[in-house]
Short mmCIF file of N, CA and C in Angstrom, two decimals:
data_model
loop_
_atom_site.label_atom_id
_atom_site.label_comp_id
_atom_site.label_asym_id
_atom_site.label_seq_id
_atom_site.Cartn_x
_atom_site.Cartn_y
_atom_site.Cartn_z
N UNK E 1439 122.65 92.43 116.15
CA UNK E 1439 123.67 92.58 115.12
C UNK E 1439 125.01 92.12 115.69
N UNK E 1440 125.87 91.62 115.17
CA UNK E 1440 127.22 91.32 115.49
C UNK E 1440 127.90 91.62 114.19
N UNK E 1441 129.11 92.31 115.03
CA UNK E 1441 130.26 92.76 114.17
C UNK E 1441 130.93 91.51 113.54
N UNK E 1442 131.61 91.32 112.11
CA UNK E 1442 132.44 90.56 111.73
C UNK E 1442 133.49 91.23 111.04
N UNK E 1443 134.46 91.22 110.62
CA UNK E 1443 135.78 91.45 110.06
C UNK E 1443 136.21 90.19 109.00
N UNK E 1444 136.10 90.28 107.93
CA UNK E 1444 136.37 89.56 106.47
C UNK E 1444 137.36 90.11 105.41
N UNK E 1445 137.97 89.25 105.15
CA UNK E 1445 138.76 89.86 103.92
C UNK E 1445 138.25 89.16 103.02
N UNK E 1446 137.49 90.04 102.06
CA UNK E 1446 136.97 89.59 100.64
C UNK E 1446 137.72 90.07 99.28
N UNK E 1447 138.09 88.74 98.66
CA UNK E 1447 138.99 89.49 97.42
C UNK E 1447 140.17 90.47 97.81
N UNK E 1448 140.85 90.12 98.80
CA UNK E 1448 141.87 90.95 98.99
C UNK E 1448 141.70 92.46 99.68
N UNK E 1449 140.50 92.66 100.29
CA UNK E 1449 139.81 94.28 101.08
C UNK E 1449 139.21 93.37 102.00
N UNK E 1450 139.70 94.41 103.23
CA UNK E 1450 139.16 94.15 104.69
C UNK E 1450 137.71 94.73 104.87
N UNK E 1451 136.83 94.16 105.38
CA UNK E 1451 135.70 94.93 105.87
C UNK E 1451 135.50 94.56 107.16
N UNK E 1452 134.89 95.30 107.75
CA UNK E 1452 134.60 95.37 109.11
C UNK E 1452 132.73 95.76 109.00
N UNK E 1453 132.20 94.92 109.49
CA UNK E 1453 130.80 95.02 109.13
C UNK E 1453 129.63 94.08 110.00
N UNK E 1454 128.48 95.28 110.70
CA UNK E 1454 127.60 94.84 110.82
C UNK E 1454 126.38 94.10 110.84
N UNK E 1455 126.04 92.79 110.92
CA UNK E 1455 125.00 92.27 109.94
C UNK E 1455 124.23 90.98 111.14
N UNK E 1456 123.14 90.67 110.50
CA UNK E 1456 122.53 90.38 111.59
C UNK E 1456 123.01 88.19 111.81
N UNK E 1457 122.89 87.70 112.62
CA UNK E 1457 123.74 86.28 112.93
C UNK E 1457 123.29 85.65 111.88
N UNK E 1458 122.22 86.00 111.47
CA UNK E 1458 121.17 84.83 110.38
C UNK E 1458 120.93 84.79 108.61
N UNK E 1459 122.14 86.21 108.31
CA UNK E 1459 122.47 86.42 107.17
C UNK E 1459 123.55 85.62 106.82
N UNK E 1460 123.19 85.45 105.62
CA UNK E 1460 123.83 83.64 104.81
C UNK E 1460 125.02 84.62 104.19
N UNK E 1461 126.76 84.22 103.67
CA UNK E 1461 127.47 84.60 103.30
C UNK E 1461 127.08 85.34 101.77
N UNK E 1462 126.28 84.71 101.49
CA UNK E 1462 125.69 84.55 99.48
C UNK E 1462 125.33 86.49 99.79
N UNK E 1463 124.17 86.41 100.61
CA UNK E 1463 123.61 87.43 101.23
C UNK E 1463 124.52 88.94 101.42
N UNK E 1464 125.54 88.47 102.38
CA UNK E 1464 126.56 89.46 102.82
C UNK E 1464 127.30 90.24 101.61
N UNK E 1465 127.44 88.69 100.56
CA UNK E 1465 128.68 89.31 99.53
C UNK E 1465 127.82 89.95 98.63
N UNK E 1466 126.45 89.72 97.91
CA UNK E 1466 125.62 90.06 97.08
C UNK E 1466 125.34 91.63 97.44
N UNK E 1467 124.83 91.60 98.37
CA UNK E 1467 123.82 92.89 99.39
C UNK E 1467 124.77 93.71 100.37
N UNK E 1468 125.80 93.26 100.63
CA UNK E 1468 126.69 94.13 101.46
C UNK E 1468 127.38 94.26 100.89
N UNK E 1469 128.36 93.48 99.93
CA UNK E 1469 129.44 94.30 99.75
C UNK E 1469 129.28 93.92 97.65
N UNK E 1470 128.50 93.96 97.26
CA UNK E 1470 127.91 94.36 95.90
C UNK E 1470 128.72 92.82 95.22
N UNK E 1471 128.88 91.96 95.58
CA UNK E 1471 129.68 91.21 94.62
C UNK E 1471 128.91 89.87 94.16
N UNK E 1472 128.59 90.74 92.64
CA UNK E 1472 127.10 89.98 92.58
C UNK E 1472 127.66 88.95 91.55
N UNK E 1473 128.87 88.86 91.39
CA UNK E 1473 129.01 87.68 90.38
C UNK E 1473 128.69 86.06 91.47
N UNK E 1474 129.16 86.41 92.45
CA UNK E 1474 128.53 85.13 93.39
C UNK E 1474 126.85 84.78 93.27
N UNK E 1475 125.88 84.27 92.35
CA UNK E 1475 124.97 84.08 92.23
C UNK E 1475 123.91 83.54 93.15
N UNK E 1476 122.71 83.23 93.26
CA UNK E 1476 121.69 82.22 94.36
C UNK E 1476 120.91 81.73 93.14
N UNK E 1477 121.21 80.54 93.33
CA UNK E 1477 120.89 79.10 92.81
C UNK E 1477 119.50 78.75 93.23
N UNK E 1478 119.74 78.21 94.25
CA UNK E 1478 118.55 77.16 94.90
C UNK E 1478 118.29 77.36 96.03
N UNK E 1479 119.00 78.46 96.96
CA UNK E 1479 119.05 78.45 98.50
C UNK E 1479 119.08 77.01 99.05
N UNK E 1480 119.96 75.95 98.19
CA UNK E 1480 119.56 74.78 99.29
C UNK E 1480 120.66 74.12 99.26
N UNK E 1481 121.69 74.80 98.86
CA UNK E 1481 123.38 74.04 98.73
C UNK E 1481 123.12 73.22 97.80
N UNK E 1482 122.36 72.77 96.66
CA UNK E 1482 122.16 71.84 96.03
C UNK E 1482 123.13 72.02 95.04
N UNK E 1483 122.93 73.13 94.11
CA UNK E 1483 123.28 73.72 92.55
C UNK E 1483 124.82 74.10 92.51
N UNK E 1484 125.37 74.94 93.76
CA UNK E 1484 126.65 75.63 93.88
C UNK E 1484 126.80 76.37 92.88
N UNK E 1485 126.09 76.95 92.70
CA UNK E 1485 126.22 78.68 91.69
C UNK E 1485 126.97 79.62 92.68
N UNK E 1486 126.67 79.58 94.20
CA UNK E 1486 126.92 80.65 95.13
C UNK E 1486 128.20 79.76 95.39
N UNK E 1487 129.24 79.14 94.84
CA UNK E 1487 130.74 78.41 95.49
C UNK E 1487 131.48 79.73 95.24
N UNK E 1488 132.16 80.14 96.31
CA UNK E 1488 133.25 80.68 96.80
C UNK E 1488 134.57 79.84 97.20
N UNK E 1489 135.73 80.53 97.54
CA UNK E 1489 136.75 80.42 98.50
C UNK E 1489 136.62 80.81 99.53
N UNK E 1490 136.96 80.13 100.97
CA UNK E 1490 136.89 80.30 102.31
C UNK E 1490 137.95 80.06 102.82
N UNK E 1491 138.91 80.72 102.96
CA UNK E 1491 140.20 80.56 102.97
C UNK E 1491 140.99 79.36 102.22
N UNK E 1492 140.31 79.77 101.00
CA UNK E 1492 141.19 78.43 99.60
C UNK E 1492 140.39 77.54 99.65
N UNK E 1493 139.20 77.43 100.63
CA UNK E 1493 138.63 75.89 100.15
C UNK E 1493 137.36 76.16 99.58
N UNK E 1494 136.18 75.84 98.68
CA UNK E 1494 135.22 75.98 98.22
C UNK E 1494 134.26 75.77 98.71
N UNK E 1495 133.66 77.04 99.12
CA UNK E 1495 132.26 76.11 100.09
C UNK E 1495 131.21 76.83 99.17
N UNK E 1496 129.79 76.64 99.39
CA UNK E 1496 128.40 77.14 99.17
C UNK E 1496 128.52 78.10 100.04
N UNK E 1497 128.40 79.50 99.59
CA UNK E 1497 127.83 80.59 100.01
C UNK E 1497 126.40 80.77 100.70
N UNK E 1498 125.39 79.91 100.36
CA UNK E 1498 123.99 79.75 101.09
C UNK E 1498 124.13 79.21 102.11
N UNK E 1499 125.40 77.94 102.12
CA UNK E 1499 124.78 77.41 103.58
C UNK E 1499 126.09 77.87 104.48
N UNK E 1500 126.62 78.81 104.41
CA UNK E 1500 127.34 79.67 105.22
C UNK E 1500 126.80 80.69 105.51
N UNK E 1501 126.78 80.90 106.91
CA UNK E 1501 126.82 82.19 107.26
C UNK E 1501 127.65 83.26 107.29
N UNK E 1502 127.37 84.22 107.13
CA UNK E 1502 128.37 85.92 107.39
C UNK E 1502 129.17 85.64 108.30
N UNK E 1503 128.54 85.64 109.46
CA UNK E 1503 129.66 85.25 111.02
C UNK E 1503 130.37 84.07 111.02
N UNK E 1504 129.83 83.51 110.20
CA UNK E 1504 131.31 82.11 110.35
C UNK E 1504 132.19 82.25 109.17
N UNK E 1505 132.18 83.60 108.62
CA UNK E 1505 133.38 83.68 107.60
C UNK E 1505 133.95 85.21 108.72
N UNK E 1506 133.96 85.27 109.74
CA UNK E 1506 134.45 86.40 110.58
C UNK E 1506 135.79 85.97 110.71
N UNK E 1507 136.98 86.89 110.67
CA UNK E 1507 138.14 86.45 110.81
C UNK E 1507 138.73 85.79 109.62
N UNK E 1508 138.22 85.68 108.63
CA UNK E 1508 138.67 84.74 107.80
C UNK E 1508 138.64 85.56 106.43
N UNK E 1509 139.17 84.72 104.96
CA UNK E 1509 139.33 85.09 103.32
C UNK E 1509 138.90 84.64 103.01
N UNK E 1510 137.78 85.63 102.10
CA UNK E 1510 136.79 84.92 101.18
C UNK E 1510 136.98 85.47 99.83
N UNK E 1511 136.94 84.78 98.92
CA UNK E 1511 137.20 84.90 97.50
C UNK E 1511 135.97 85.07 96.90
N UNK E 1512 135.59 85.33 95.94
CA UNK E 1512 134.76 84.96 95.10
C UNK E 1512 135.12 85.39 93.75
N UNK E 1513 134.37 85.09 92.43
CA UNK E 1513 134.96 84.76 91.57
C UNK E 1513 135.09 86.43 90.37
N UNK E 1514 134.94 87.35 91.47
CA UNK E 1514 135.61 88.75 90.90
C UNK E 1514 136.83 88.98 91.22
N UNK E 1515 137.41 88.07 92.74
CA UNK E 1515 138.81 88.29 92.71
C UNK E 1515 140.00 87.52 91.89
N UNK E 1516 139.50 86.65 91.38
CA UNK E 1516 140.44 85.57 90.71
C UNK E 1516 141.26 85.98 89.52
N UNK E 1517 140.89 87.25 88.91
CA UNK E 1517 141.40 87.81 87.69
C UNK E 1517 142.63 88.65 88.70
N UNK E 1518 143.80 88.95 88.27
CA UNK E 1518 144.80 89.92 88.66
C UNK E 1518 145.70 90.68 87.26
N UNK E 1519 145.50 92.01 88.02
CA UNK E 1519 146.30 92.65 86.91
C UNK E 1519 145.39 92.49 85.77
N UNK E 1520 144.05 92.63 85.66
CA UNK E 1520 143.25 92.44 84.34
C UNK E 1520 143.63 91.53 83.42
N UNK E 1521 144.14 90.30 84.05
CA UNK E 1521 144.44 89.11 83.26
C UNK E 1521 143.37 88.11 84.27
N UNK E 1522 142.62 87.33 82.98
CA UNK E 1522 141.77 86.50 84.15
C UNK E 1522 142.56 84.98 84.43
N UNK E 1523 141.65 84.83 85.52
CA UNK E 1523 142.71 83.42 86.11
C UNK E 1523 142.82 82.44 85.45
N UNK E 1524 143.66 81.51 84.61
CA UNK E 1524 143.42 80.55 83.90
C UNK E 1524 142.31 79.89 83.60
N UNK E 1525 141.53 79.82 84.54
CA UNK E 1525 140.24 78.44 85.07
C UNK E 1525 139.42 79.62 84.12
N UNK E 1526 139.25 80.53 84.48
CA UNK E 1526 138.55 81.70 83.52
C UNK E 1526 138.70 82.01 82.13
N UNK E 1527 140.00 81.86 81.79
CA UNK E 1527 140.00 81.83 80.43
C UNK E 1527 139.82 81.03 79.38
N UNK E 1528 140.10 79.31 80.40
CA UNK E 1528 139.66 78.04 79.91
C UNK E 1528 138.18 77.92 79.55
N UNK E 1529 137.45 78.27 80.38
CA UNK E 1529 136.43 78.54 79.95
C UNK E 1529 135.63 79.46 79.07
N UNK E 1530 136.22 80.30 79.03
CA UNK E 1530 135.77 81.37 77.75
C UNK E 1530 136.18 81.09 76.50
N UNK E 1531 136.89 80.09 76.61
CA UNK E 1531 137.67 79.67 74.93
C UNK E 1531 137.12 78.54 74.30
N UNK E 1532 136.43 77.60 76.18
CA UNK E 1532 136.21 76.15 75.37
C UNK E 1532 135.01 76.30 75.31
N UNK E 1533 134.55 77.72 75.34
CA UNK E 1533 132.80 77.57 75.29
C UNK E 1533 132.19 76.76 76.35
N UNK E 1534 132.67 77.08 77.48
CA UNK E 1534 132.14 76.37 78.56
C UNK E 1534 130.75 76.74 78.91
N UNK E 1535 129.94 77.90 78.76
CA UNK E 1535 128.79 78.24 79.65
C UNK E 1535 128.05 77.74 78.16
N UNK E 1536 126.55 77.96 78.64
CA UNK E 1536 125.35 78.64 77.78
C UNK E 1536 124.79 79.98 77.88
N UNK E 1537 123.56 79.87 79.08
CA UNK E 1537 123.24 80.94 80.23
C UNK E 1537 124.51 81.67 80.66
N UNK E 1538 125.43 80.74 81.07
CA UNK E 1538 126.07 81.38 82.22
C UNK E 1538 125.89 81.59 83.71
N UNK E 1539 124.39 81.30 84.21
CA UNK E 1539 124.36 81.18 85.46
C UNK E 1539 125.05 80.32 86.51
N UNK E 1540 125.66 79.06 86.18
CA UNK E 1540 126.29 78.64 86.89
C UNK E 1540 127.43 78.67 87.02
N UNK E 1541 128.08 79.64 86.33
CA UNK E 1541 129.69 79.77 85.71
C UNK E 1541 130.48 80.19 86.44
N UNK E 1542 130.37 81.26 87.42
CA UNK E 1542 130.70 81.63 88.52
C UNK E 1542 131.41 80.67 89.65
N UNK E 1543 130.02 79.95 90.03
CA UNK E 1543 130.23 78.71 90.73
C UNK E 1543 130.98 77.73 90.26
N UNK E 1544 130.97 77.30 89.29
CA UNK E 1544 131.48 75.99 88.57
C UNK E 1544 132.66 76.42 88.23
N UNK E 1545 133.35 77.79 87.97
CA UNK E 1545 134.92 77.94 87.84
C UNK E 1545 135.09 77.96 89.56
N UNK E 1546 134.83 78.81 90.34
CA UNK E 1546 135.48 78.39 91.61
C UNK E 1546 135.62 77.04 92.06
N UNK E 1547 134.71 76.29 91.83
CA UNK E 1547 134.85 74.70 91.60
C UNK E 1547 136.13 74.20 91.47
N UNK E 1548 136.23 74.34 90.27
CA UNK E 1548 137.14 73.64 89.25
C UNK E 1548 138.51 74.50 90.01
N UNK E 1549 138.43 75.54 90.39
CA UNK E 1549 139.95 76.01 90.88
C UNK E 1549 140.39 74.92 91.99
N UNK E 1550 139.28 74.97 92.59
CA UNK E 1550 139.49 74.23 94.07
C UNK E 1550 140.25 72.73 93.55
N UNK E 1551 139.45 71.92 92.36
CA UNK E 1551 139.63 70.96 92.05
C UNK E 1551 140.91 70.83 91.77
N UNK E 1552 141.32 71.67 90.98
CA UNK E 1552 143.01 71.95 90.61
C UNK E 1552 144.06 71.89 91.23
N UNK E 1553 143.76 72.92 92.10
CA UNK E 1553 144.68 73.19 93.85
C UNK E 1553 144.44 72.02 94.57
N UNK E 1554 143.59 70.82 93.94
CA UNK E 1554 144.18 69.77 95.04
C UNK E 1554 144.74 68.62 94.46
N UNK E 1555 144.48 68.76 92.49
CA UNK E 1555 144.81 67.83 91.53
C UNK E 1555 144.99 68.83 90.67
N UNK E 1556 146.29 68.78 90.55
CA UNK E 1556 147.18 69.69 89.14
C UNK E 1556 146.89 69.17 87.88
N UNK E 1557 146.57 67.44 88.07
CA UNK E 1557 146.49 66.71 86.83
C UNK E 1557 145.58 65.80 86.91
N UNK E 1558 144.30 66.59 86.96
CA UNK E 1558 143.13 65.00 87.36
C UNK E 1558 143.18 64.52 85.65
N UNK E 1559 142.24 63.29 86.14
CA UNK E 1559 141.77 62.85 84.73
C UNK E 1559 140.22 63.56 84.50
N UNK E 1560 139.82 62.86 83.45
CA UNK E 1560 138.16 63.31 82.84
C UNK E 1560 137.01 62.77 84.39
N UNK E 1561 137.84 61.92 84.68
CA UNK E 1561 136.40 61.51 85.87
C UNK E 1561 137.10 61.98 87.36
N UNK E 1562 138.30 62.26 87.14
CA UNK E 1562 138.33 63.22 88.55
C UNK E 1562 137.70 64.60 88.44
N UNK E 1563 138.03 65.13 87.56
CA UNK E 1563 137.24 66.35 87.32
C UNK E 1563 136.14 65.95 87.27
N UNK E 1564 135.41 65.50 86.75
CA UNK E 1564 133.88 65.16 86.87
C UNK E 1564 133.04 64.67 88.42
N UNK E 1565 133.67 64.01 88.77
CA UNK E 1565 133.57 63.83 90.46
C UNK E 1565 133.72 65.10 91.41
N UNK E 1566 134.89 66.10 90.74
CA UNK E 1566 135.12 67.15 91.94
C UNK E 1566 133.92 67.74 91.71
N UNK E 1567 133.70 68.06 90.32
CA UNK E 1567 132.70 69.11 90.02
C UNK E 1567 130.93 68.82 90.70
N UNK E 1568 131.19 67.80 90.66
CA UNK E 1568 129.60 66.74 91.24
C UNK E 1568 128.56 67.65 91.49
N UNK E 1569 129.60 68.40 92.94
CA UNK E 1569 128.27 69.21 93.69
C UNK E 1569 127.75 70.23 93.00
N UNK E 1570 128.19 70.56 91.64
CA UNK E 1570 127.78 72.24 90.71
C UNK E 1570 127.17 71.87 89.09
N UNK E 1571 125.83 72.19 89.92
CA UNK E 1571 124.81 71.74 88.48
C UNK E 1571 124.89 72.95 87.21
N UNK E 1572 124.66 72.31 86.10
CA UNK E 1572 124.55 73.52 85.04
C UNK E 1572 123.34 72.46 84.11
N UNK E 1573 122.43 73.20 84.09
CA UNK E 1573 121.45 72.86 83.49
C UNK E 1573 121.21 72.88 82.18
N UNK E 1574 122.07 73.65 81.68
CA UNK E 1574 122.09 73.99 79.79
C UNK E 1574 123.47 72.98 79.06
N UNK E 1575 124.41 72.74 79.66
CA UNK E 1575 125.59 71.62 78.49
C UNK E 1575 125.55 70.71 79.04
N UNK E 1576 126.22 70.11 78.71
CA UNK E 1576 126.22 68.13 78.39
C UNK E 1576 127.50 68.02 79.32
N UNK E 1577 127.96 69.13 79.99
CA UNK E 1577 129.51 69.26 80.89
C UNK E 1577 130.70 68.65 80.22
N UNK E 1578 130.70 68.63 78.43
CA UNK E 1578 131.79 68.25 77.92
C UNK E 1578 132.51 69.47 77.38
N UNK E 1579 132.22 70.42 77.78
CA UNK E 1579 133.19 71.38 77.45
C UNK E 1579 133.21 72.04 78.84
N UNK E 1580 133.38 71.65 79.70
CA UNK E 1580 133.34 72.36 80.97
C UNK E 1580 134.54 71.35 81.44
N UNK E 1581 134.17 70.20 80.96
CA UNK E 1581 135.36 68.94 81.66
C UNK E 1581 136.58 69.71 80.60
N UNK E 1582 136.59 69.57 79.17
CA UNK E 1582 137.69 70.60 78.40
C UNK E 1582 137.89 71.40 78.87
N UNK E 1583 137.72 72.72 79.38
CA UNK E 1583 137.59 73.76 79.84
C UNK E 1583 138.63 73.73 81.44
N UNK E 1584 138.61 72.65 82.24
CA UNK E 1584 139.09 72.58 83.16
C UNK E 1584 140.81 71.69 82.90
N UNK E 1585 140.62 70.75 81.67
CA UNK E 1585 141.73 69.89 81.19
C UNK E 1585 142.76 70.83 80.89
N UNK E 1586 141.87 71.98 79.68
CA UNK E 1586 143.05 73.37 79.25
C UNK E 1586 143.29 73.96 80.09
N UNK E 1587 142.69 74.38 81.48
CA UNK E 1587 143.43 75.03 82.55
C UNK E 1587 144.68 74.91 83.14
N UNK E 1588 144.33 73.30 83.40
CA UNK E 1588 144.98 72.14 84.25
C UNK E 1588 146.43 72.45 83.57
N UNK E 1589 146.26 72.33 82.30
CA UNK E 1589 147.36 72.27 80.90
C UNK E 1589 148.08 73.73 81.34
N UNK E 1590 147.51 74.74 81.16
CA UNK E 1590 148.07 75.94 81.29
C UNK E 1590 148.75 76.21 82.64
N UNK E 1591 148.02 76.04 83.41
CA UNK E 1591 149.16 76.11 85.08
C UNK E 1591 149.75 75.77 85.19
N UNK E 1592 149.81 74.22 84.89
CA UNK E 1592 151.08 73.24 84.65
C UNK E 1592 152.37 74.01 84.07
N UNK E 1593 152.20 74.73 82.39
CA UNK E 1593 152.98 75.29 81.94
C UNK E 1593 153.40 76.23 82.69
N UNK E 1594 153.02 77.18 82.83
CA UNK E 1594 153.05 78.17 83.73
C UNK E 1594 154.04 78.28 84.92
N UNK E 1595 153.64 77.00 85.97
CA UNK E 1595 154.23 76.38 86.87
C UNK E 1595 156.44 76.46 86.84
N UNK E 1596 156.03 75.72 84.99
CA UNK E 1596 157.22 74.71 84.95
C UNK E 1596 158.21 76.30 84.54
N UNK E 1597 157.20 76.92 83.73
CA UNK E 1597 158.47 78.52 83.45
C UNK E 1597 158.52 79.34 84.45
N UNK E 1598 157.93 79.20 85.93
CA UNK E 1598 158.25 80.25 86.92
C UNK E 1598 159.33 79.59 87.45
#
């Protein structure tokens, strides 16, 4: 077992777990945060995309111990103050899911995509999103869904 120390969603843990437990694993089964989903176990799908200190990785093909020392997000912390995060509400309005199983993943996505393009177009967003499959829409309201975000932060931005 080896000790790691994580800040998830803003709470420190300090926690036991064995070298060969995958992050997906840790956050699901250790520390209950089951909106981070398992896809495919094969990094393929990115249902399990998190934040790793702001950047988006696959939760499967990370391990626990290599998020030691470090902030991990996932997509229960993104709401504050019971207001959800833009990328979240964009999606609940533009009818982004079906299922919903990949929704999780595919908004942490799209945050990441944001935070590095405030103002993509339809095929930058579509390119960032690449690695996060959703098997039920046609990803035209998911590409909307990320445009009205984009739209809203922007605003947001310009009145802070």
């Amino acid at each position: 077992m080896t000790r790691i120390n994580v800040t998830v969603d803003g709470v420190s843990y300090s926690d036991e777990v064995e070298p060969r437990t995958l992050l997906v694993q840790y956050l699901r089964e250790g520390l209950g945060k089951t909106g981070t989903v398992v896809g495919c176990d094969t990094s393929n799908c990115g249902a399990c995309t998190v934040h790793l200190d702001g950047t988006s990785v696959k939760s499967c093909n990370v391990l626990a111990v290599q998020a030691d020392g470090h902030e991990v997000t996932t997509i229960e912390g993104l709401a504050e103050n019971g207001e959800l995060h833009p990328v979240q509400q964009a999606f609940h309005e533009c009818h982004a899911l079906q299922c919903g199983y990949c929704t999780p993943g595919m908004i942490m996505q799209a945050c990441d995509v944001l935070k590095n393009n405030p103002d993509p177009s339809e095929q930058e967003i579509r390119e960032g999103l690449e690695g996060n499959l959703c098997r039920c829409t046609g990803y035209h309201n998911i590409v909307k869904a990320v445009q009205q975000a984009a739209s809203t932060m922007s605003s947001q931005a310009v009145s802070s």
